[in-house]
Amino acid sequence: MKNVTIVGGGLVGSILSCYLSKRGHQVTVFERRADPRVGEAERGRSINLALSDRGWRSLEKIGLAEKVRPIAIPMNGRMIHHLDNSTTYQQYGNDGQAIYSVSRGDLNKLMIEAADAFPHVDFKFNQRCVDVNFDKTTLTFRDTKTNTETVQEAETVFGADGAFSEVRYAMQRTPNFNFSQTYEAYGYKELHIPDKDGLWQLEKNALHIWPRTSFMMIALPNMDGSFTCTLFAPLEGENSFASIKTDEEIRAYFRQHFASASELIPTLVEDFRKNPTSTLVTIRSYPWNYKNVCLIGDAAHGIVPFFGQGMNCGFEDVQVLDELMDVHADLTDLFSAFGKSRKPNSDAIATLALNNYIEMRDLAARPEFQLRLKIEKRIAAAFPQQFQTSYSMVTFSDKPYAVALEKSKQQSQLLDEIMRLNTIADTWESDEVLNIAKKWIDANA
Amino acid sequence: MKNVTIVGGGLVGSILSCYLSKRGHQVTVFERRADPRVGEAERGRSINLALSDRGWRSLEKIGLAEKVRPIAIPMNGRMIHHLDNSTTYQQYGNDGQAIYSVSRGDLNKLMIEAADAFPHVDFKFNQRCVDVNFDKTTLTFRDTKTNTETVQEAETVFGADGAFSEVRYAMQRTPNFNFSQTYEAYGYKELHIPDKDGLWQLEKNALHIWPRTSFMMIALPNMDGSFTCTLFAPLEGENSFASIKTDEEIRAYFRQHFASASELIPTLVEDFRKNPTSTLVTIRSYPWNYKNVCLIGDAAHGIVPFFGQGMNCGFEDVQVLDELMDVHADLTDLFSAFGKSRKPNSDAIATLALNNYIEMRDLAARPEFQLRLKIEKRIAAAFPQQFQTSYSMVTFSDKPYAVALEKSKQQSQLLDEIMRLNTIADTWESDEVLNIAKKWIDANA
């Protein structure tokens, strides 16, 4: 391949264009939206991003990490806000480890600027992909400003156009393309805690969670001292979006369930009415390539946001693709190796992300689960070579997600066993617990 | 609703138009293909249909059963052709019970003729649906002869346009629409055993199977004395379509695996080359309706053909919809009740159909499985009120598919238990076996 067309100038499309430019390719990126560097940013439906090790590694390799660092706020742990307004802090990893809150809009703008500075990268905005002809390898784009269509010849195409990928909709009609889109019975809505004189009204370096068993709110810090909050709740039924209709119902809902937070959201009712209730979907597809077109990122494997891994997984996709380019000269071989390598891992993070909603909205608030996390961390500290916490494997390691999922399941059996000890609440810091862990580690090595 | 638009004039679209006409609606059916009553029929990719009780009931209710009977050939059982050319006959149900071989082309033609004779039913052929506007409820059709597009206003729409439904592709982009398309790793190809002087060269009143563990061939009788054969095999790997490339490889494959049949297929190599290798897909979706558009038949729930239930399930859809029309005046209520009622059943038949491939290609040839079927039938004969064979519940009953699947699973445990008896090969006709069954039936009543 020499000339590469990327559909989608979001985070994955942008970083991919950098990697391809560095390899000497001529890259054209077609983006449906307007150039984010000019005009107003979209607001009201962006769960803030949590950049973690996999994302950083991919940024680092292409020389962009230092550009991103100034707009990234470390969150070293999660702050659980209980119903009685008390809090519990759970550190995510070891001292110094953190995930980083980044505004999607700011990051995307920065990435496009950076990509534009790479040689032979050309961005075309306001171009909605409306058709892919796989036989001729042409793409049809509709200019959203002039409403005119142009047919572009393309040598090699990456569909990096997100969970609702038009490239994938077209690929769906090709032979043997497996695909599913699965919506959750819950949705989300963005709310806003403003700054107070440029400062943060909650602990800045934490991800805040108000777990309420079947629903929750979270808040992530922004650079300007504000927090972006997201309410996740069932679409129908008890405590659902459907159950909150009037202004008074909105106020009562927040007073009852999120008293401490709602005081900090002066525009609660307005935000609630103005911002959409968005849905959550998991996308699975395979194979990711047909002829000289390949899906990447959310277009191939959209996931729910609860492990903060969507962007990180997409960035890792690009890094893995780049490594495979050293090995495979033939395009079909490359695409096929890429899909084979990444599919089990994207399946695994999809599962991990779904499971983590249960942890965030329910388990995280339970004393016995908090104890379990402490024990897990203690074992990891005692046997750092053989045992990593489930969260750390996903967030602070480069273990394939599929390995992280498998090991998490295994380690969960050990933790189940330990938690069954009658006296565990009193003895969790004892040698006995570490001895059980040691035995298990030796047996499972 | 008064005016109804049906997209798809296949089997389900046709029978639906009859039912709606009878209720006084004005029905327009848009069909992508040409009018089958004029010109050549499509050939080369039609697994013959097996019409069974559910299908007959739906035809009966709208007065079409007697029209179909003359083109339906009863198959009272399956004839297993072993590798050594010996055969085993397995009767499907009780004496007089049968499934019926029907040519898809002939049946479709007959159904369109019949539907056309109903009042206020208007067929429009060569009309490919290319867009659905759910807000305005308009449909765009492209005339495949003139290549011109027309926008049709529609009051109520049924998408009966099959597994690759254009209505569903459009619905896929509406909120919270769950969808999956799952392809099998095996495909199929049609072959042909001609008549001999207008007579059948194999037993006429049977469905013929050549089970070869990981692949198989089947043959269903046609009215003219010929048989339509279908080879099902893996797409890649051992004994796969990919492994048979040259004429000599085709001949050798059939000589080795299907010696008795291949002698009866004079145009083997020609057919093999000419007919496509088709794929097999399972379609799952939900909800089936959005605004005033509703999916029905394969468009909502395409399944693999191994239980011969695709058409029967689609016909039953229409009958259930008709019954619900007596209860629900409101369109949204009707569609919603229809989906709720049919979704668990279409999921169940999808599973049953996938399982039945294993039975047909592998189990059916095994002596222990043949014994198991005999025992199952014996129990059913002894306790006809409480116990029906798995096959009969699906094929010769009006039990919801979901109930048939659940009961099959339960009964399977009883049969496992009986098959574990050491002496079962000798004692299967004993009272002991019936006593075990009686006890199990009493306990599970």
Tab-separated table of C-alpha atoms in Angstrom, chain B residues 11 46-52 71-73 75 99-108 207 220-222 228 298 305 308-312 315:
chain	number	residue	atom	x	y	z
B	11	LEU	CA	-43.773	-16.993	0.960
B	46	SER	CA	-33.007	-23.567	-3.406
B	47	ILE	CA	-32.941	-26.082	-0.623
B	48	ASN	CA	-36.318	-27.754	-1.125
B	49	LEU	CA	-38.822	-26.836	1.509
B	50	ALA	CA	-40.308	-29.238	4.030
B	51	LEU	CA	-43.821	-28.141	4.834
B	52	SER	CA	-45.024	-29.458	8.182
B	71	ILE	CA	-47.607	-30.042	-5.245
B	72	ALA	CA	-46.524	-31.511	-1.887
B	73	ILE	CA	-44.851	-34.922	-1.604
B	75	MET	CA	-41.896	-37.763	3.375
B	99	ILE	CA	-43.388	-33.643	6.340
B	100	TYR	CA	-43.950	-32.526	2.742
B	101	SER	CA	-41.368	-31.761	0.095
B	102	VAL	CA	-42.321	-28.681	-1.905
B	103	SER	CA	-40.368	-26.744	-4.495
B	104	ARG	CA	-39.845	-23.194	-3.296
B	105	GLY	CA	-40.355	-21.815	-6.794
B	106	ASP	CA	-43.600	-23.696	-7.415
B	107	LEU	CA	-44.975	-22.820	-4.009
B	108	ASN	CA	-44.092	-19.153	-4.337
B	207	LEU	CA	-35.931	-37.421	3.025
B	220	LEU	CA	-35.690	-34.304	-1.323
B	221	PRO	CA	-38.147	-35.577	-3.942
B	222	ASN	CA	-39.651	-33.367	-6.645
B	228	THR	CA	-32.946	-31.926	-5.353
B	298	ASP	CA	-36.839	-14.424	8.071
B	305	PRO	CA	-32.486	-25.005	7.281
B	308	GLY	CA	-37.036	-27.567	7.846
B	309	GLN	CA	-38.824	-24.915	9.917
B	310	GLY	CA	-37.944	-21.568	8.309
B	311	MET	CA	-41.090	-21.293	6.208
B	312	ASN	CA	-43.216	-23.047	8.823
B	315	PHE	CA	-46.290	-18.962	8.316
